[in-house]
Tab-separated table of C-alpha atoms in Angstrom:
chain	number	residue	atom	x	y	z
X	1	LYS	CA	111.033	90.457	63.145
X	2	ILE	CA	107.462	91.762	62.987
X	3	TRP	CA	106.666	89.952	66.265
X	4	ARG	CA	109.788	91.313	67.973
X	5	PHE	CA	109.023	94.812	66.783
X	6	PHE	CA	105.402	94.626	67.932
X	7	LEU	CA	106.248	93.600	71.517
X	8	PHE	CA	108.251	96.695	72.306
X	9	ALA	CA	107.140	99.257	69.719
X	10	SER	CA	103.450	99.013	70.660
X	11	ALA	CA	104.128	100.042	74.262
X	12	LEU	CA	106.480	102.824	73.209
X	13	ALA	CA	104.029	104.212	70.681
X	14	VAL	CA	101.493	104.926	73.433
X	15	ALA	CA	104.095	106.740	75.509
X	16	ARG	CA	105.348	108.770	72.579
X	17	SER	CA	101.824	109.720	71.519
X	18	GLU	CA	101.572	111.639	74.792
X	19	ASN	CA	105.086	113.046	74.463
X	20	CYS	CA	106.030	110.899	77.455
X	21	GLN	CA	109.687	111.051	78.436
X	22	LEU	CA	111.119	107.570	78.983
X	23	PRO	CA	114.126	107.267	81.313
X	24	LYS	CA	117.577	107.162	79.742
X	25	THR	CA	119.731	106.564	82.834
X	26	SER	CA	119.288	105.261	86.368
X	27	THR	CA	119.905	107.244	89.552
X	28	THR	CA	121.728	105.884	92.605
X	29	LEU	CA	119.354	105.845	95.575
X	30	LEU	CA	121.318	103.901	98.205
X	31	LYS	CA	124.957	102.932	98.431
X	32	TRP	CA	127.005	100.808	100.793
X	33	THR	CA	130.449	101.246	102.266
X	34	LEU	CA	131.913	97.843	103.125
X	35	ASN	CA	134.447	98.303	105.917
X	36	MET	CA	135.295	94.843	107.186
X	37	GLY	CA	138.273	95.906	109.275
X	38	THR	CA	138.346	96.353	113.041
X	39	THR	CA	134.998	98.195	113.113
X	40	ASN	CA	133.203	95.467	111.147
X	41	LEU	CA	130.701	97.976	109.753
X	42	VAL	CA	128.383	97.715	106.782
X	43	LYS	CA	127.336	101.316	106.250
X	44	ILE	CA	124.376	102.236	104.089
X	45	SER	CA	123.677	105.808	103.023
X	46	SER	CA	121.018	107.505	100.928
X	47	VAL	CA	121.903	109.851	98.086
X	48	LYS	CA	120.568	113.363	98.601
X	49	GLU	CA	119.950	114.034	94.906
X	50	ALA	CA	117.811	110.894	94.628
X	51	LEU	CA	115.767	111.822	97.720
X	52	THR	CA	115.206	115.284	96.238
X	53	LEU	CA	113.981	113.685	93.016
X	54	LEU	CA	111.608	111.421	94.973
X	55	GLY	CA	110.301	114.435	96.875
X	56	THR	CA	108.974	115.960	93.657
X	57	ILE	CA	106.598	113.028	92.994
X	58	GLU	CA	103.042	114.008	93.917
X	59	THR	CA	101.212	110.884	92.701
X	60	ASP	CA	100.865	107.543	94.476
X	61	ILE	CA	103.990	105.416	94.078
X	62	THR	CA	104.380	101.760	93.080
X	63	ILE	CA	107.853	100.300	93.619
X	64	VAL	CA	109.156	97.274	91.731
X	65	SER	CA	112.548	95.857	92.714
X	66	VAL	CA	114.734	92.924	91.738
X	67	MET	CA	116.928	90.738	93.928
X	68	GLY	CA	118.872	87.525	93.448
X	69	ARG	CA	122.351	86.054	93.263
X	70	TYR	CA	125.079	88.267	91.917
X	71	ARG	CA	125.796	87.808	88.186
X	72	SER	CA	122.381	86.249	87.536
X	73	GLY	CA	121.161	88.759	84.943
X	74	LYS	CA	118.994	91.037	87.106
X	75	SER	CA	119.993	94.304	85.445
X	76	PHE	CA	119.643	92.881	81.933
X	77	LEU	CA	116.153	91.645	82.792
X	78	LEU	CA	115.100	95.070	84.109
X	79	ASP	CA	116.502	96.877	81.076
X	80	ASN	CA	114.291	94.788	78.801
X	81	LEU	CA	111.330	94.689	81.196
X	82	ILE	CA	110.581	98.390	81.573
X	83	PRO	CA	109.328	100.682	78.778
X	84	HIS	CA	112.392	102.086	77.026
X	85	ASP	CA	113.542	103.559	73.752
X	86	GLU	CA	115.242	101.149	71.373
X	87	GLY	CA	118.917	100.867	72.267
X	88	VAL	CA	118.569	102.836	75.530
X	89	TYR	CA	119.145	100.751	78.678
X	90	PRO	CA	119.067	102.662	82.004
X	91	PHE	CA	120.652	99.984	84.219
X	92	LYS	CA	124.329	99.095	84.110
X	93	VAL	CA	125.047	95.558	82.876
X	94	GLY	CA	128.338	93.649	83.162
X	95	ASP	CA	129.705	90.667	81.253
X	96	THR	CA	132.373	89.424	83.708
X	97	VAL	CA	132.338	87.306	86.888
X	98	GLN	CA	132.752	90.426	89.015
X	99	ALA	CA	129.590	91.749	90.683
X	100	GLU	CA	128.554	94.844	88.727
X	101	THR	CA	125.863	96.476	90.869
X	102	GLU	CA	127.088	97.805	94.225
X	103	GLU	CA	124.185	100.109	95.011
X	104	VAL	CA	120.428	100.375	94.764
X	105	SER	CA	119.740	102.371	91.615
X	106	MET	CA	116.343	103.581	90.468
X	107	VAL	CA	114.451	104.505	87.338
X	108	VAL	CA	111.298	106.625	87.621
X	109	LEU	CA	108.493	105.793	85.178
X	110	PRO	CA	105.750	108.449	84.989
X	111	PRO	CA	102.118	107.288	84.714
X	112	CYS	CA	102.095	108.057	80.983
X	113	ALA	CA	104.774	105.376	80.424
X	114	THR	CA	102.879	102.557	82.136
X	115	LYS	CA	99.207	103.561	81.895
X	116	LEU	CA	98.926	103.145	85.664
X	117	SER	CA	97.574	105.874	87.925
X	118	SER	CA	100.728	105.784	90.031
X	119	THR	CA	104.354	106.608	89.317
X	120	VAL	CA	106.371	103.380	89.048
X	121	ILE	CA	109.850	103.325	90.568
X	122	VAL	CA	111.994	100.393	89.442
X	123	LEU	CA	114.922	99.438	91.696
X	124	ASP	CA	117.985	97.413	90.751
X	125	SER	CA	119.850	95.987	93.744
X	126	PRO	CA	123.274	94.501	94.527
X	127	GLY	CA	123.460	90.749	94.009
X	128	LEU	CA	123.095	88.535	97.065
X	129	PHE	CA	125.646	86.056	98.415
X	130	ALA	CA	128.689	87.678	96.788
X	131	PRO	CA	131.980	86.453	98.347
X	132	ASN	CA	133.167	89.978	99.203
X	133	ARG	CA	130.136	90.872	101.314
X	134	PRO	CA	128.990	89.863	104.829
X	135	SER	CA	125.635	88.199	105.445
X	136	LEU	CA	124.309	91.382	107.073
X	137	PHE	CA	124.736	93.096	103.718
X	138	ASP	CA	122.283	90.604	102.200
X	139	ALA	CA	119.856	91.183	105.065
X	140	GLN	CA	120.097	94.948	104.536
X	141	VAL	CA	119.359	94.555	100.819
X	142	LEU	CA	116.309	92.441	101.645
X	143	ALA	CA	115.215	94.933	104.272
X	144	VAL	CA	115.407	97.724	101.693
X	145	LEU	CA	113.248	95.757	99.294
X	146	ASN	CA	110.659	94.804	101.928
X	147	LEU	CA	110.475	98.333	103.271
X	148	LEU	CA	110.134	100.008	99.894
X	149	SER	CA	108.662	97.582	97.371
X	150	SER	CA	105.203	96.755	96.134
X	151	VAL	CA	106.521	93.878	93.994
X	152	VAL	CA	109.851	92.057	94.424
X	153	LEU	CA	111.366	89.951	91.642
X	154	TYR	CA	113.670	87.143	92.769
X	155	ASN	CA	115.864	86.271	89.805
X	156	SER	CA	117.583	82.882	89.404
X	157	GLN	CA	119.004	80.690	86.645
X	158	SER	CA	117.707	77.327	85.314
X	159	VAL	CA	116.237	75.918	88.554
X	160	ILE	CA	115.086	76.956	92.009
X	161	ASP	CA	118.310	76.853	94.003
X	162	ARG	CA	117.953	75.110	97.390
X	163	ASP	CA	121.053	76.762	98.820
X	164	ALA	CA	119.861	80.180	97.673
X	165	LEU	CA	116.429	79.677	99.271
X	166	GLU	CA	117.951	78.579	102.585
X	167	ARG	CA	120.318	81.542	102.659
X	168	LEU	CA	117.473	83.783	101.597
X	169	ALA	CA	115.350	82.475	104.473
X	170	PHE	CA	118.189	83.245	106.892
X	171	ALA	CA	118.447	86.766	105.488
X	172	ILE	CA	114.657	87.178	105.717
X	173	GLU	CA	114.781	86.337	109.414
X	174	THR	CA	117.258	89.163	109.960
X	175	ALA	CA	115.440	91.505	107.602
X	176	MET	CA	112.210	91.117	109.569
X	177	THR	CA	113.889	93.028	112.366
X	178	LEU	CA	115.744	95.497	110.217
X	179	SER	CA	112.713	96.570	108.199
X	180	TYR	CA	110.192	97.229	110.999
X	181	PHE	CA	108.377	94.047	109.982
X	182	GLU	CA	105.034	93.361	111.639
X	183	GLN	CA	103.433	89.962	111.142
X	184	HIS	CA	99.953	91.191	111.982
X	185	LYS	CA	98.616	94.196	110.104
X	186	SER	CA	98.096	97.244	112.288
X	187	ASP	CA	97.601	100.956	111.794
X	188	LYS	CA	101.401	101.344	111.905
X	189	SER	CA	102.367	98.470	109.613
X	190	ILE	CA	104.132	98.731	106.286
X	191	SER	CA	102.447	96.969	103.388
X	192	ARG	CA	104.329	93.814	102.411
X	193	PRO	CA	105.509	93.179	98.851
X	194	HIS	CA	104.435	90.451	96.469
X	195	LEU	CA	107.175	88.001	95.458
X	196	LEU	CA	107.535	86.976	91.835
X	197	SER	CA	110.279	84.389	91.440
X	198	VAL	CA	111.810	84.511	87.947
X	199	VAL	CA	113.644	81.406	86.730
X	200	GLN	CA	115.574	82.260	83.578
X	201	ASN	CA	117.144	79.917	81.009
X	202	LEU	CA	114.698	77.137	81.897
X	203	GLN	CA	114.721	74.185	79.477
X	204	LEU	CA	112.877	71.645	81.667
X	205	ARG	CA	109.195	70.720	81.789
X	206	LEU	CA	107.127	72.008	84.694
X	207	GLU	CA	106.227	68.623	86.176
X	208	ILE	CA	106.364	67.305	89.750
X	209	ARG	CA	105.853	63.615	90.494
X	210	GLY	CA	104.456	63.082	86.991
X	211	ASN	CA	101.935	65.939	87.147
X	212	ALA	CA	102.075	69.229	85.266
X	213	VAL	CA	102.293	72.201	87.652
X	214	THR	CA	102.131	75.971	87.443
X	215	GLY	CA	104.995	78.202	88.485
X	216	LYS	CA	103.188	79.056	91.723
X	217	GLU	CA	102.715	75.356	92.518
X	218	TRP	CA	106.407	74.717	91.823
X	219	ILE	CA	107.702	77.274	94.308
X	220	GLU	CA	105.089	76.341	96.939
X	221	ASP	CA	106.055	72.663	96.654
X	222	THR	CA	109.780	73.490	96.804
X	223	LEU	CA	109.396	75.475	100.043
X	224	LYS	CA	107.440	72.639	101.670
X	225	GLN	CA	110.036	70.069	100.569
X	226	LEU	CA	112.819	72.151	102.095
X	227	ASP	CA	111.202	72.008	105.525
X	228	GLN	CA	110.422	68.284	105.144
X	229	SER	CA	114.005	67.461	104.137
X	230	ASN	CA	115.218	69.313	107.227
X	231	ASN	CA	113.089	66.990	109.409
X	232	GLY	CA	110.873	69.862	110.492
X	233	THR	CA	113.757	71.817	112.051
X	234	SER	CA	113.311	74.751	109.639
X	235	ARG	CA	110.348	77.035	108.986
X	236	ILE	CA	111.333	78.328	105.552
X	237	ASN	CA	107.852	77.995	104.071
X	238	GLU	CA	106.354	79.945	106.956
X	239	GLN	CA	109.037	82.626	106.739
X	240	PHE	CA	108.391	83.240	103.052
X	241	HIS	CA	104.642	83.488	103.552
X	242	ASP	CA	105.089	85.830	106.508
X	243	PHE	CA	107.564	88.062	104.711
X	244	PHE	CA	105.754	88.326	101.360
X	245	SER	CA	102.119	89.146	100.662
X	246	SER	CA	101.888	86.517	97.891
X	247	LEU	CA	104.167	84.093	96.024
X	248	ASP	CA	104.293	83.261	92.323
X	249	LEU	CA	106.858	82.058	89.780
X	250	VAL	CA	107.511	82.900	86.136
X	251	THR	CA	109.856	80.991	83.820
X	252	LEU	CA	111.820	82.390	80.895
X	253	PRO	CA	113.756	80.517	78.185
X	254	TYR	CA	117.204	81.528	76.992
X	255	PRO	CA	117.161	85.074	75.573
X	256	VAL	CA	119.255	84.009	72.562
X	257	ALA	CA	119.263	80.949	70.317
X	258	ASN	CA	123.044	80.552	70.447
X	259	THR	CA	124.457	80.297	73.983
X	260	LYS	CA	127.738	81.708	72.664
X	261	ASP	CA	125.930	85.059	72.552
X	262	LEU	CA	125.216	85.033	76.307
X	263	PRO	CA	128.464	86.833	77.297
X	264	LYS	CA	127.596	89.734	75.011
X	265	LEU	CA	123.905	90.125	75.828
X	266	SER	CA	124.299	93.748	76.844
X	267	ASN	CA	125.534	94.608	73.349
X	268	LEU	CA	122.779	92.838	71.415
X	269	PRO	CA	119.880	94.818	69.919
X	270	THR	CA	116.341	93.771	70.785
X	271	SER	CA	115.878	92.389	67.272
X	272	GLU	CA	118.417	89.622	68.018
X	273	LEU	CA	116.716	88.408	71.223
X	274	GLU	CA	114.479	85.351	71.085
X	275	PRO	CA	110.741	86.090	70.496
X	276	ALA	CA	109.777	83.545	73.194
X	277	TRP	CA	111.960	85.343	75.741
X	278	LEU	CA	110.565	88.757	74.763
X	279	ALA	CA	107.015	87.374	75.031
X	280	GLY	CA	107.853	85.958	78.466
X	281	VAL	CA	109.241	89.308	79.595
X	282	LYS	CA	106.083	91.055	78.406
X	283	GLY	CA	103.989	88.502	80.324
X	284	LEU	CA	106.101	89.171	83.423
X	285	TRP	CA	105.498	92.912	83.094
X	286	ASP	CA	101.755	92.257	82.782
X	287	LYS	CA	101.867	90.242	86.034
X	288	ILE	CA	103.765	93.037	87.750
X	289	THR	CA	101.323	95.738	86.702
X	290	GLY	CA	98.452	93.471	87.765
X	291	LEU	CA	99.930	93.246	91.270
X	292	SER	CA	101.032	96.869	91.447
X	293	ALA	CA	99.587	98.880	94.290
X	294	ALA	CA	100.679	102.052	96.002
X	295	LYS	CA	103.074	101.440	98.888
X	296	GLU	CA	101.354	102.072	102.207
X	297	MET	CA	102.504	102.763	105.721
X	298	GLY	CA	100.062	103.058	108.564
X	299	GLY	CA	97.185	103.173	106.087
X	300	MET	CA	98.734	106.082	104.183
X	301	LYS	CA	99.591	105.768	100.504
X	302	LEU	CA	103.143	107.053	100.406
X	303	ARG	CA	104.023	109.802	97.994
X	304	GLY	CA	107.409	111.242	97.195
X	305	ALA	CA	108.014	113.320	100.310
X	306	GLY	CA	106.894	110.560	102.682
X	307	LEU	CA	108.935	107.933	100.859
X	308	ALA	CA	112.069	110.082	100.909
X	309	SER	CA	111.586	110.774	104.608
X	310	MET	CA	111.149	107.065	105.359
X	311	ILE	CA	114.316	106.128	103.436
X	312	GLU	CA	116.300	108.819	105.231
X	313	LYS	CA	115.142	107.658	108.669
X	314	TRP	CA	115.729	103.994	107.895
X	315	THR	CA	119.299	104.535	106.740
X	316	GLU	CA	120.014	106.523	109.909
X	317	SER	CA	118.810	103.709	112.156
X	318	ILE	CA	120.457	100.751	110.456
X	319	ASN	CA	124.129	101.816	110.415
X	320	VAL	CA	125.389	99.913	113.434
X	321	PRO	CA	128.149	97.334	114.129
X	322	VAL	CA	127.297	93.776	113.133
X	323	GLY	CA	125.656	91.914	116.013
X	324	SER	CA	124.579	94.981	117.998
X	325	PHE	CA	121.517	96.072	116.035
X	326	ARG	CA	118.479	97.108	118.004
X	327	ALA	CA	115.334	97.693	115.994
X	328	ASN	CA	113.571	100.999	116.346
X	329	SER	CA	109.832	100.825	116.785
X	330	ALA	CA	107.428	101.167	113.894
X	331	GLN	CA	105.881	104.086	115.791
X	332	GLU	CA	109.191	105.968	115.716
X	333	LEU	CA	109.465	105.510	111.967
X	334	LEU	CA	105.833	106.520	111.521
X	335	ASP	CA	106.355	109.656	113.634
X	336	HIS	CA	109.348	110.613	111.501
X	337	VAL	CA	107.406	110.156	108.262
X	338	MET	CA	104.502	112.144	109.719
X	339	ALA	CA	106.841	115.002	110.698
X	340	GLY	CA	108.269	115.164	107.189
X	341	GLU	CA	104.810	115.190	105.620
X	342	VAL	CA	103.613	117.898	108.032
X	343	ALA	CA	106.657	120.081	107.302
X	344	GLN	CA	105.991	119.944	103.559
X	345	ALA	CA	102.250	120.514	104.013
X	346	LYS	CA	102.951	123.591	106.192
X	347	VAL	CA	104.770	125.215	103.273
X	348	LYS	CA	101.792	124.572	100.995
X	349	PHE	CA	99.431	125.842	103.710
X	350	ALA	CA	101.389	129.106	104.049
X	351	ARG	CA	101.368	129.600	100.278
X	352	LEU	CA	97.594	129.093	100.144
X	353	MET	CA	96.946	131.506	103.007
X	354	GLN	CA	99.223	134.269	101.708
X	355	SER	CA	97.111	134.498	98.566
X	356	LYS	CA	94.063	135.234	100.726
X	357	MET	CA	95.513	137.721	103.215
X	358	ASP	CA	95.803	140.804	101.000
X	359	LYS	CA	92.507	142.219	102.247
X	360	ALA	CA	90.645	142.743	105.479
X	361	MET	CA	89.118	139.550	106.886
X	362	PRO	CA	87.060	139.005	110.042
X	363	GLU	CA	88.493	136.412	112.439
X	364	ALA	CA	85.802	133.838	111.653
X	365	GLU	CA	86.520	134.178	107.929
X	366	VAL	CA	90.282	133.785	108.514
X	367	ARG	CA	89.781	130.607	110.535
X	368	ALA	CA	87.396	129.169	107.925
X	369	ALA	CA	89.944	129.900	105.188
X	370	ALA	CA	92.683	128.314	107.319
X	371	GLN	CA	90.632	125.127	107.803
X	372	LYS	CA	90.030	124.899	104.064
X	373	ALA	CA	93.762	125.441	103.421
X	374	VAL	CA	94.626	122.667	105.908
X	375	GLU	CA	92.363	120.221	104.073
X	376	GLU	CA	93.800	121.238	100.697
X	377	ALA	CA	97.410	121.030	101.926
X	378	ALA	CA	96.795	117.611	103.507
X	379	GLY	CA	95.357	116.276	100.281
X	380	PRO	CA	93.002	113.321	99.792
X	381	GLY	CA	93.701	109.990	101.463
X	382	ALA	CA	95.842	111.511	104.210
X	383	LEU	CA	97.060	109.290	107.041
X	384	ALA	CA	94.719	109.067	110.011
X	385	GLY	CA	95.607	111.896	112.361
X	386	PHE	CA	97.531	113.803	109.684
X	387	LYS	CA	95.057	116.686	109.388
X	388	GLU	CA	95.021	117.012	113.162
X	389	ALA	CA	98.830	117.047	113.248
X	390	LEU	CA	98.922	119.647	110.467
X	391	SER	CA	96.298	121.789	112.217
X	392	LYS	CA	98.395	121.694	115.381
X	393	GLY	CA	101.553	122.447	113.408
X	394	VAL	CA	100.066	125.566	111.788
X	395	SER	CA	98.189	126.860	114.849
X	396	ASP	CA	100.756	129.626	115.429
X	397	LEU	CA	100.549	130.605	111.771
X	398	ILE	CA	96.761	130.784	111.979
X	399	GLU	CA	96.923	133.126	114.971
X	400	GLY	CA	99.342	135.282	112.994
X	401	TYR	CA	96.939	135.407	110.050
X	402	VAL	CA	94.102	136.388	112.417
X	403	LYS	CA	96.223	139.371	113.566
X	404	VAL	CA	97.026	140.269	109.959
X	405	GLY	CA	93.309	140.215	109.154
X	406	ARG	CA	92.648	142.557	112.066
X	407	MET	CA	95.476	144.886	111.014
X	408	ASN	CA	94.140	144.992	107.466
X	409	SER	CA	90.713	145.790	108.868
X	410	CYS	CA	92.147	148.597	110.987
X	411	SER	CA	94.124	149.886	108.041
X	412	GLU	CA	91.066	149.936	105.808
X	413	SER	CA	89.023	151.512	108.600
X	414	GLY	CA	91.671	154.156	109.132
X	415	SER	CA	91.881	154.828	105.429
X	416	SER	CA	88.107	155.152	105.237
X	417	SER	CA	88.063	157.479	108.238
X	418	SER	CA	90.807	159.612	106.746
X	419	SER	CA	88.979	159.784	103.439
X	420	SER	CA	85.766	160.780	105.220
X	421	SER	CA	87.571	163.486	107.242
X	422	SER	CA	89.186	164.855	104.111
X	423	SER	CA	85.846	164.950	102.358
X	424	SER	CA	84.253	166.760	105.322
X	425	SER	CA	87.069	169.302	105.439
X	426	SER	CA	86.733	169.989	101.727
X	427	SER	CA	83.005	170.485	102.065
X	428	SER	CA	83.473	172.898	104.983
X	429	SER	CA	85.988	174.852	103.030
């Protein structure tokens, strides 16, 4: 009991010492409408309230997401993985054969909860390969995770499933198009996620051909064997390495000693979960935080406004009939993100300038103040070309401030002249 308590209470104590608010519920970020009638549409939409919440985040953002077969314990894993108050589980967990998660839901962890410099957003996703969903749905889920995530967890049970990997490879091939994937890094590319495969309920030894192996060696060997068993007709190993920045694998034992407790996992307190499983979950979280890096696009570390803009644009472009998708260019997506960032920075620029324009200012002083406000509104680490785009976007405002400075100068001059005339008149009198 002391060991169980230590694993979770130690992390929470740090958060509470700073009066850090841990999340109590998740927020729906993306949802799907499955209309498999005559239109054959899989429609994805973003939730405005969630985008508004993202837009308030001003730090760098690290995004951790989970994917895997439906009913494989993804939500339960996340609930126990992230810092949380005892008995409070943000993600919805089900105990029946029916798929429980039908949307991408998110939990926002502030830096004080994780001791990272960035805000961590944790995403729970719909399970893959469910019988009531088309294959494009799976590709869209994968595209979401590739587009948004810094680290992706692929959750499975007991062994690495050959069928799941093959179907996953097929979905990856589609997702490469849907998510503006670029194999070679460029100034427009989106940073690729790391893949951490999580094999739960493992009771077997990690050995291959009589030799002990690491989790990373296990998944690497499995991908190579898949291509070999297909007589070289598949390129699954290559697809995985192209799609993900790195591959690794973590194993977890059963979370409870008695398998009869598995159907009621969501109702069990932490104190009744196996210490070895809790230790494994903590080790997994340590791996995740070790890999965590701010999501980048075109060399820019995305913050809330840029991320929300990117999600909005992506959901607009992907809602098309099955089989007739045409990928938009990465440049188009980048332009849209840039426009959203510029629009927000213009508001900050105007606020900064208004505080300076309550007195007379020569034109040179106005322009110098405007340049300083542009740099402050753009912030550090801005995307290449962003300051130039912002300067162009506020050029009309700057000219307006120059006129205001002149008017204030004239007003002060007139006031001074009037005061001087009044003084002269009084003296004459």
